[in-house]
């Protein structure tokens, strides 16, 4: 099976712009979670989607949003970018046969976003 | 919400020595505790996990222990090798939430 893929891999934006990141989970996986990784804050949970619905949400401002499509692919959007949004954005998928929180998560390679 | 603290933030050991990384969590509903290894420039990958009905789990040179009463769990790596050098993340998960520790950068010196 192909692993989790994310596009684009690298992105440079300026303050005030918006950005959309894409994540394709492993085939058959129904849950997609998004994380922000920065050197100072480690891995921080953004949100989780399951069956096109946001099931869990971390402590991020409303500028961060996402959605999931019927094929389980997910997108994450950040509006009004700030310098502090520069980070590696990782998505992870899991089967979610039961509770997604209890299963192995498989991470994608990440999208490295730089905000100038 | 869940708060996971991980120590130490950096750890340097000599090849062949053991390494121990410790995490504490706050949510008593947490019942799943995975550990991820992230090599430089690569994605995090699960190396071992433990569920709350088990106190210890071992996989070759890697073991994890869990003390639910004290709300802490630890990763033990024995006979460390240079390829063990990476950042290790612990996580604590309940049905509604998964939180990661800040990570431990392990360096194994040959």
Coordinates of C-alpha atoms in Angstrom, one line a residue, chain A residues 4 35 37 42-43 45 56-59 88 90 99 101-105 107-109, chain B residues 31-32 36 38 43-46 49 51 89 93-102:
Chain A
X4 CA 0.4 8.9 3.4
X35 CA -0.3 18.4 13.5
X37 CA 5.6 20.7 14.3
X42 CA 7.1 20.0 19.3
X43 CA 4.1 18.2 17.8
X45 CA -2.6 18.5 17.5
X56 CA -11.6 16.5 17.5
X57 CA -10.0 19.8 17.6
X58 CA -6.8 21.2 19.3
X59 CA -6.2 24.6 20.7
X88 CA 6.2 21.6 9.4
X90 CA 2.1 16.8 9.3
X99 CA -11.7 5.0 18.2
X101 CA -7.3 7.8 19.3
X102 CA -6.4 4.2 20.0
X103 CA -4.8 3.2 16.8
X104 CA -1.4 3.6 15.2
X105 CA -1.1 6.7 13.2
X107 CA 2.5 10.1 9.3
X108 CA 3.0 11.7 5.9
X109 CA 6.3 13.5 5.0
Chain B
X31 CA -5.5 4.7 27.8
X32 CA -3.2 4.4 24.9
X36 CA 7.3 7.7 17.8
X38 CA 11.6 10.8 14.0
X43 CA 8.4 11.6 9.3
X44 CA 7.6 10.2 12.8
X45 CA 7.2 6.5 12.9
X46 CA 5.7 4.3 15.6
X49 CA 2.9 1.4 22.0
X51 CA -2.3 0.2 26.4
X89 CA 8.1 11.6 21.0
X93 CA -4.4 9.3 24.1
X94 CA -7.9 9.0 25.3
X95 CA -11.0 8.5 23.2
X96 CA -11.2 12.2 22.5
X97 CA -7.7 13.4 22.4
X98 CA -4.1 12.6 21.6
X99 CA -1.3 14.8 22.9
X100 CA 2.4 14.5 22.3
X101 CA 5.4 15.3 24.5
X102 CA 7.8 17.9 23.3

